[in-house]
mmCIF file of C-alpha atoms and ligand atoms in Angstrom:
data_model
loop_
_atom_site.group_PDB
_atom_site.id
_atom_site.type_symbol
_atom_site.label_atom_id
_atom_site.label_comp_id
_atom_site.label_asym_id
_atom_site.label_seq_id
_atom_site.Cartn_x
_atom_site.Cartn_y
_atom_site.Cartn_z
ATOM 1 C CA MET D 1 0.000 0.000 0.000
ATOM 2 C CA LYS D 2 1.323 3.485 -0.772
ATOM 3 C CA LYS D 3 2.619 5.510 2.167
ATOM 4 C CA ILE D 4 1.980 9.190 2.551
ATOM 5 C CA VAL D 5 2.926 12.107 4.805
ATOM 6 C CA ILE D 6 0.185 13.541 7.008
ATOM 7 C CA ALA D 7 0.677 17.062 8.400
ATOM 8 C CA ILE D 8 -1.611 18.198 11.219
ATOM 9 C CA ASP D 9 -1.213 21.837 12.220
ATOM 10 C CA GLY D 10 -3.185 24.137 14.455
ATOM 11 C CA PHE D 11 -3.397 26.165 17.630
ATOM 12 C CA SER D 12 -2.082 24.929 20.973
ATOM 13 C CA SER D 13 -4.264 22.481 22.918
ATOM 14 C CA CYS D 14 -6.749 21.980 20.095
ATOM 15 C CA GLY D 15 -6.523 18.200 20.175
ATOM 16 C CA LYS D 16 -4.107 17.818 17.274
ATOM 17 C CA SER D 17 -1.962 15.257 19.008
ATOM 18 C CA THR D 18 -4.948 13.197 20.172
ATOM 19 C CA MET D 19 -6.182 12.799 16.608
ATOM 20 C CA ALA D 20 -2.694 12.405 15.137
ATOM 21 C CA LYS D 21 -1.770 9.644 17.616
ATOM 22 C CA GLU D 22 -5.031 7.783 17.094
ATOM 23 C CA LEU D 23 -4.739 7.856 13.311
ATOM 24 C CA ALA D 24 -1.074 6.794 13.384
ATOM 25 C CA LYS D 25 -1.945 3.833 15.611
ATOM 26 C CA LYS D 26 -4.818 2.782 13.387
ATOM 27 C CA ILE D 27 -2.915 2.936 10.099
ATOM 28 C CA GLY D 28 0.476 1.784 11.450
ATOM 29 C CA TYR D 29 2.311 5.056 10.785
ATOM 30 C CA ILE D 30 4.979 6.728 12.926
ATOM 31 C CA TYR D 31 3.655 9.582 15.050
ATOM 32 C CA ILE D 32 5.867 12.608 15.748
ATOM 33 C CA ASP D 33 4.935 15.474 18.064
ATOM 34 C CA SER D 34 7.039 18.345 16.732
ATOM 35 C CA GLY D 35 5.964 20.604 19.621
ATOM 36 C CA ALA D 36 7.712 18.169 21.979
ATOM 37 C CA MET D 37 10.983 19.007 20.224
ATOM 38 C CA TYR D 38 10.591 22.752 20.884
ATOM 39 C CA ARG D 39 9.607 21.902 24.456
ATOM 40 C CA ALA D 40 12.760 19.803 24.869
ATOM 41 C CA VAL D 41 14.927 22.710 23.676
ATOM 42 C CA THR D 42 13.102 24.953 26.167
ATOM 43 C CA LEU D 43 13.711 22.497 28.999
ATOM 44 C CA PHE D 44 17.379 22.367 28.046
ATOM 45 C CA ALA D 45 17.518 26.190 28.095
ATOM 46 C CA LEU D 46 15.864 26.324 31.530
ATOM 47 C CA GLU D 47 18.208 23.686 32.936
ATOM 48 C CA ASN D 48 21.292 25.498 31.625
ATOM 49 C CA ASN D 49 20.333 28.973 32.878
ATOM 50 C CA ILE D 50 19.829 30.238 29.349
ATOM 51 C CA ILE D 51 16.417 31.605 30.349
ATOM 52 C CA ALA D 52 16.563 34.088 33.243
ATOM 53 C CA ASP D 53 13.859 34.306 35.927
ATOM 54 C CA ASN D 54 12.463 37.404 34.198
ATOM 55 C CA GLY D 55 12.105 35.388 30.980
ATOM 56 C CA ASN D 56 15.055 36.914 29.137
ATOM 57 C CA ILE D 57 16.862 34.495 26.843
ATOM 58 C CA ASP D 58 20.636 34.431 26.398
ATOM 59 C CA VAL D 59 20.388 33.797 22.657
ATOM 60 C CA GLU D 60 24.140 33.655 22.048
ATOM 61 C CA LYS D 61 24.619 31.046 24.776
ATOM 62 C CA LEU D 62 21.773 28.978 23.343
ATOM 63 C CA LYS D 63 23.290 29.211 19.867
ATOM 64 C CA SER D 64 26.651 27.981 21.106
ATOM 65 C CA MET D 65 24.999 25.089 22.966
ATOM 66 C CA MET D 66 22.678 23.875 20.177
ATOM 67 C CA LYS D 67 25.227 21.194 19.276
ATOM 68 C CA ASP D 68 24.830 19.772 22.801
ATOM 69 C CA ILE D 69 21.114 19.152 22.324
ATOM 70 C CA ASN D 70 20.203 15.658 21.223
ATOM 71 C CA ILE D 71 16.483 14.971 20.830
ATOM 72 C CA GLU D 72 15.115 11.531 20.070
ATOM 73 C CA PHE D 73 11.795 9.732 20.143
ATOM 74 C CA ARG D 74 11.808 6.243 21.646
ATOM 75 C CA LEU D 75 8.842 3.914 21.774
ATOM 76 C CA ASN D 76 7.478 3.169 25.228
ATOM 77 C CA PRO D 77 7.355 -0.653 25.260
ATOM 78 C CA GLU D 78 4.087 -0.680 27.217
ATOM 79 C CA THR D 79 2.030 2.055 25.541
ATOM 80 C CA HIS D 80 3.774 1.703 22.149
ATOM 81 C CA LEU D 81 3.752 5.500 21.956
ATOM 82 C CA PRO D 82 6.853 7.529 21.166
ATOM 83 C CA GLU D 83 8.324 9.438 24.093
ATOM 84 C CA THR D 84 10.687 12.398 24.011
ATOM 85 C CA TRP D 85 14.286 11.906 25.136
ATOM 86 C CA LEU D 86 16.693 14.770 25.692
ATOM 87 C CA ASN D 87 20.374 13.833 25.913
ATOM 88 C CA ASN D 88 19.571 10.236 26.874
ATOM 89 C CA LYS D 89 16.975 11.156 29.488
ATOM 90 C CA ASN D 90 13.242 10.570 29.182
ATOM 91 C CA VAL D 91 11.674 14.050 29.486
ATOM 92 C CA GLU D 92 8.197 13.224 28.193
ATOM 93 C CA LYS D 93 6.508 14.388 31.408
ATOM 94 C CA GLU D 94 8.789 17.274 32.301
ATOM 95 C CA ILE D 95 8.369 19.032 28.954
ATOM 96 C CA ARG D 96 4.612 19.409 29.620
ATOM 97 C CA ASN D 97 4.950 21.417 32.846
ATOM 98 C CA MET D 98 3.870 25.056 33.175
ATOM 99 C CA ARG D 99 7.408 26.439 33.320
ATOM 100 C CA VAL D 100 8.212 24.943 29.933
ATOM 101 C CA SER D 101 4.802 25.962 28.522
ATOM 102 C CA ASN D 102 5.352 29.566 29.594
ATOM 103 C CA ASN D 103 8.688 29.826 27.771
ATOM 104 C CA VAL D 104 8.339 27.580 24.729
ATOM 105 C CA SER D 105 6.829 30.138 22.342
ATOM 106 C CA LYS D 106 9.795 32.475 22.719
ATOM 107 C CA ILE D 107 12.278 29.650 22.200
ATOM 108 C CA SER D 108 10.403 28.359 19.160
ATOM 109 C CA ALA D 109 10.435 31.826 17.578
ATOM 110 C CA ILE D 110 14.256 31.814 17.338
ATOM 111 C CA PRO D 111 15.286 31.111 13.704
ATOM 112 C CA PHE D 112 18.353 28.900 14.428
ATOM 113 C CA VAL D 113 16.248 26.754 16.773
ATOM 114 C CA ARG D 114 13.603 26.329 14.066
ATOM 115 C CA HIS D 115 16.160 25.499 11.382
ATOM 116 C CA LYS D 116 17.644 22.690 13.464
ATOM 117 C CA MET D 117 14.219 21.269 14.395
ATOM 118 C CA VAL D 118 12.883 21.441 10.815
ATOM 119 C CA GLU D 119 15.953 19.598 9.552
ATOM 120 C CA LEU D 120 15.412 16.866 12.142
ATOM 121 C CA GLN D 121 11.702 16.649 11.329
ATOM 122 C CA GLN D 122 12.355 16.325 7.596
ATOM 123 C CA LYS D 123 14.804 13.494 8.280
ATOM 124 C CA LEU D 124 12.190 11.675 10.337
ATOM 125 C CA GLY D 125 9.748 11.907 7.417
ATOM 126 C CA GLU D 126 12.128 10.832 4.650
ATOM 127 C CA LYS D 127 10.554 7.385 4.317
ATOM 128 C CA LYS D 128 6.956 8.694 4.565
ATOM 129 C CA GLY D 129 4.407 6.701 6.580
ATOM 130 C CA ILE D 130 4.402 9.465 9.168
ATOM 131 C CA VAL D 131 1.844 11.624 10.971
ATOM 132 C CA MET D 132 3.417 14.803 12.352
ATOM 133 C CA ASP D 133 1.639 17.514 14.282
ATOM 134 C CA GLY D 134 2.759 21.078 14.916
ATOM 135 C CA ARG D 135 2.385 24.617 13.608
ATOM 136 C CA ASP D 136 4.325 24.712 10.342
ATOM 137 C CA ILE D 137 4.318 21.103 9.196
ATOM 138 C CA GLY D 138 2.106 21.663 6.142
ATOM 139 C CA THR D 139 3.681 25.027 5.278
ATOM 140 C CA THR D 140 7.416 24.608 5.946
ATOM 141 C CA VAL D 141 8.415 21.089 7.040
ATOM 142 C CA PHE D 142 6.455 19.064 4.486
ATOM 143 C CA PRO D 143 4.981 21.490 1.928
ATOM 144 C CA ASP D 144 4.340 18.460 -0.343
ATOM 145 C CA ALA D 145 2.488 16.389 2.283
ATOM 146 C CA GLU D 146 -0.327 14.436 0.652
ATOM 147 C CA LEU D 147 -2.772 15.178 3.490
ATOM 148 C CA LYS D 148 -2.747 18.459 5.408
ATOM 149 C CA ILE D 149 -5.135 19.311 8.213
ATOM 150 C CA PHE D 150 -5.506 22.634 10.035
ATOM 151 C CA VAL D 151 -7.288 22.256 13.376
ATOM 152 C CA THR D 152 -8.968 25.077 15.292
ATOM 153 C CA ALA D 153 -11.154 25.458 18.418
ATOM 154 C CA SER D 154 -12.039 28.468 20.559
ATOM 155 C CA PRO D 155 -9.436 29.564 23.182
ATOM 156 C CA GLU D 156 -11.917 28.838 26.008
ATOM 157 C CA VAL D 157 -12.602 25.292 24.810
ATOM 158 C CA ARG D 158 -8.857 24.662 24.461
ATOM 159 C CA ALA D 159 -8.043 26.109 27.888
ATOM 160 C CA GLN D 160 -10.700 23.927 29.519
ATOM 161 C CA ARG D 161 -9.340 20.811 27.816
ATOM 162 C CA ARG D 162 -5.848 21.594 29.045
ATOM 163 C CA VAL D 163 -7.069 22.282 32.602
ATOM 164 C CA ASP D 164 -8.877 18.921 32.622
ATOM 165 C CA GLU D 165 -5.757 17.179 31.341
ATOM 166 C CA MET D 166 -3.504 18.811 33.945
ATOM 167 C CA HIS D 167 -5.939 18.181 36.796
ATOM 168 C CA SER D 168 -6.121 14.532 35.792
ATOM 169 C CA LYS D 169 -2.318 14.419 36.194
ATOM 170 C CA GLY D 170 -2.587 16.037 39.617
ATOM 171 C CA GLU D 171 -1.257 19.467 38.536
ATOM 172 C CA ASP D 172 -2.904 22.406 40.265
ATOM 173 C CA VAL D 173 -3.695 25.151 37.718
ATOM 174 C CA SER D 174 -6.540 27.622 37.336
ATOM 175 C CA PHE D 175 -8.660 28.076 34.209
ATOM 176 C CA GLU D 176 -7.687 31.792 34.046
ATOM 177 C CA GLU D 177 -3.964 31.023 34.184
ATOM 178 C CA VAL D 178 -4.231 28.447 31.404
ATOM 179 C CA LEU D 179 -6.502 30.642 29.240
ATOM 180 C CA GLU D 180 -3.952 33.442 29.516
ATOM 181 C CA ASN D 181 -1.184 31.036 28.438
ATOM 182 C CA VAL D 182 -3.252 29.721 25.497
ATOM 183 C CA LYS D 183 -4.032 33.240 24.245
ATOM 184 C CA SER D 184 -0.498 34.502 24.611
ATOM 185 C CA ARG D 185 0.892 31.461 22.784
ATOM 186 C CA ASP D 186 -1.657 31.949 19.965
ATOM 187 C CA HIS D 187 -0.461 35.499 19.589
ATOM 188 C CA ILE D 188 3.262 34.651 19.564
ATOM 189 C CA ASP D 189 2.747 31.629 17.279
ATOM 190 C CA GLN D 190 0.766 33.669 14.715
ATOM 191 C CA THR D 191 2.890 36.804 14.700
ATOM 192 C CA ARG D 192 6.441 35.457 14.793
ATOM 193 C CA GLU D 193 8.507 36.206 11.706
ATOM 194 C CA GLU D 194 9.915 32.722 11.133
ATOM 195 C CA SER D 195 7.232 30.328 9.792
ATOM 196 C CA PRO D 196 4.257 31.680 11.758
ATOM 197 C CA LEU D 197 1.250 29.488 12.445
ATOM 198 C CA LYS D 198 -1.017 29.723 9.435
ATOM 199 C CA LYS D 199 -3.188 27.418 7.402
ATOM 200 C CA ALA D 200 -1.524 26.069 4.258
ATOM 201 C CA ASP D 201 -3.594 26.959 1.171
ATOM 202 C CA ASP D 202 -4.207 23.287 0.438
ATOM 203 C CA ALA D 203 -4.981 22.221 4.046
ATOM 204 C CA LEU D 204 -8.415 21.001 5.113
ATOM 205 C CA GLU D 205 -9.765 22.998 8.048
ATOM 206 C CA LEU D 206 -11.392 21.334 11.050
ATOM 207 C CA ASP D 207 -13.028 23.323 13.879
ATOM 208 C CA ASN D 208 -13.472 20.712 16.593
ATOM 209 C CA SER D 209 -14.956 22.977 19.317
ATOM 210 C CA HIS D 210 -18.144 20.942 19.259
ATOM 211 C CA LEU D 211 -16.939 17.557 18.053
ATOM 212 C CA THR D 212 -16.362 14.487 20.164
ATOM 213 C CA ILE D 213 -13.012 12.728 19.863
ATOM 214 C CA GLU D 214 -14.744 9.857 18.032
ATOM 215 C CA GLU D 215 -16.292 12.278 15.521
ATOM 216 C CA GLN D 216 -12.997 13.943 14.754
ATOM 217 C CA ASP D 217 -11.198 10.601 14.431
ATOM 218 C CA LYS D 218 -13.810 9.468 11.916
ATOM 219 C CA TRP D 219 -13.494 12.689 9.939
ATOM 220 C CA LEU D 220 -9.722 12.304 9.711
ATOM 221 C CA GLU D 221 -9.820 8.625 8.797
ATOM 222 C CA LYS D 222 -12.265 9.331 6.000
ATOM 223 C CA HIS D 223 -9.931 11.911 4.464
ATOM 224 C CA PHE D 224 -6.981 9.540 4.811
ATOM 225 C CA ASN D 225 -8.923 6.738 3.077
ATOM 226 C CA ASP D 226 -10.039 9.087 0.299
ATOM 227 C CA ILE D 227 -6.388 9.815 -0.533
ATOM 228 C CA ILE D 228 -5.182 6.238 -0.236
ATOM 229 C CA ASN D 229 -8.002 4.981 -2.471
ATOM 230 C CA SER D 230 -7.725 7.762 -5.061
HETATM 231 O O1 DC V 301 1.946 21.741 20.407
HETATM 232 P P1 DC V 301 2.614 22.258 21.660
HETATM 233 O O2 DC V 301 1.742 23.142 22.492
HETATM 234 O O3 DC V 301 3.264 21.190 22.463
HETATM 235 O O4 DC V 301 3.805 23.197 21.108
HETATM 236 C C1 DC V 301 4.675 23.846 21.970
HETATM 237 C C2 DC V 301 5.167 25.145 21.357
HETATM 238 O O5 DC V 301 6.031 24.856 20.258
HETATM 239 C C3 DC V 301 4.101 26.093 20.844
HETATM 240 O O6 DC V 301 4.088 27.288 21.586
HETATM 241 C C4 DC V 301 4.476 26.405 19.423
HETATM 242 C C5 DC V 301 5.760 25.698 19.163
HETATM 243 N N1 DC V 301 5.731 24.882 17.951
HETATM 244 C C6 DC V 301 6.190 25.456 16.797
HETATM 245 O O7 DC V 301 6.543 26.629 16.782
HETATM 246 N N2 DC V 301 6.254 24.714 15.658
HETATM 247 C C7 DC V 301 5.865 23.441 15.655
HETATM 248 N N3 DC V 301 5.945 22.732 14.521
HETATM 249 C C8 DC V 301 5.359 22.842 16.837
HETATM 250 C C9 DC V 301 5.293 23.596 17.971
#
């Protein structure tokens, strides 16, 4: 059967990764969370005092240390899902905390960070058979992807989903705090100079504010089958 590249882009916390993971599992493709890579760089920057307490970034120090950042995805033998490893350490959980979330947009707006991540992402997709989610996958990483999806949902719906997710993991956050983070990330993601978040002209748009997970999975699978059978 022919293998394709599937690019799923959209705003933060809009359920991209849920649908991307589910589809990848169903069709036997590799799933890559490109946001996890920017989060891993941010964690590295926090751990190496590249980001000051006031949020200022020592860009020159980060540039000189980029060669010391090794990001990999390794399959968890139990869940069969890829997990993010930074310099031989599993950081899958740590990269989702609030400190990383509050700093990741600024780190991911730095051109040399993006260039290194895009190069890595393109390598991962060389053999096709991949579902990758992010912000610029359909526009910059894989402009020739056979299936491109652009997912949206209102900021309030997305903030609530993230609050539920964090509460279920025992993290204590307020709706207001998360909504603020979602809105500020939307703004930075859409207005940055280097590959800003925007829908590719040939992407299919999905507003999932009022869809169940099952409904959105069905929608995506139908579009995948349409391409495979065409
Ligand atoms: O999807 P996420 O929330 O885990 O992404 C974390 C951050 O990384 C987000 O603020 C935007 C950035 N990002 C990006 O700039 N390009 C991507 N392809 C993926 C994520």
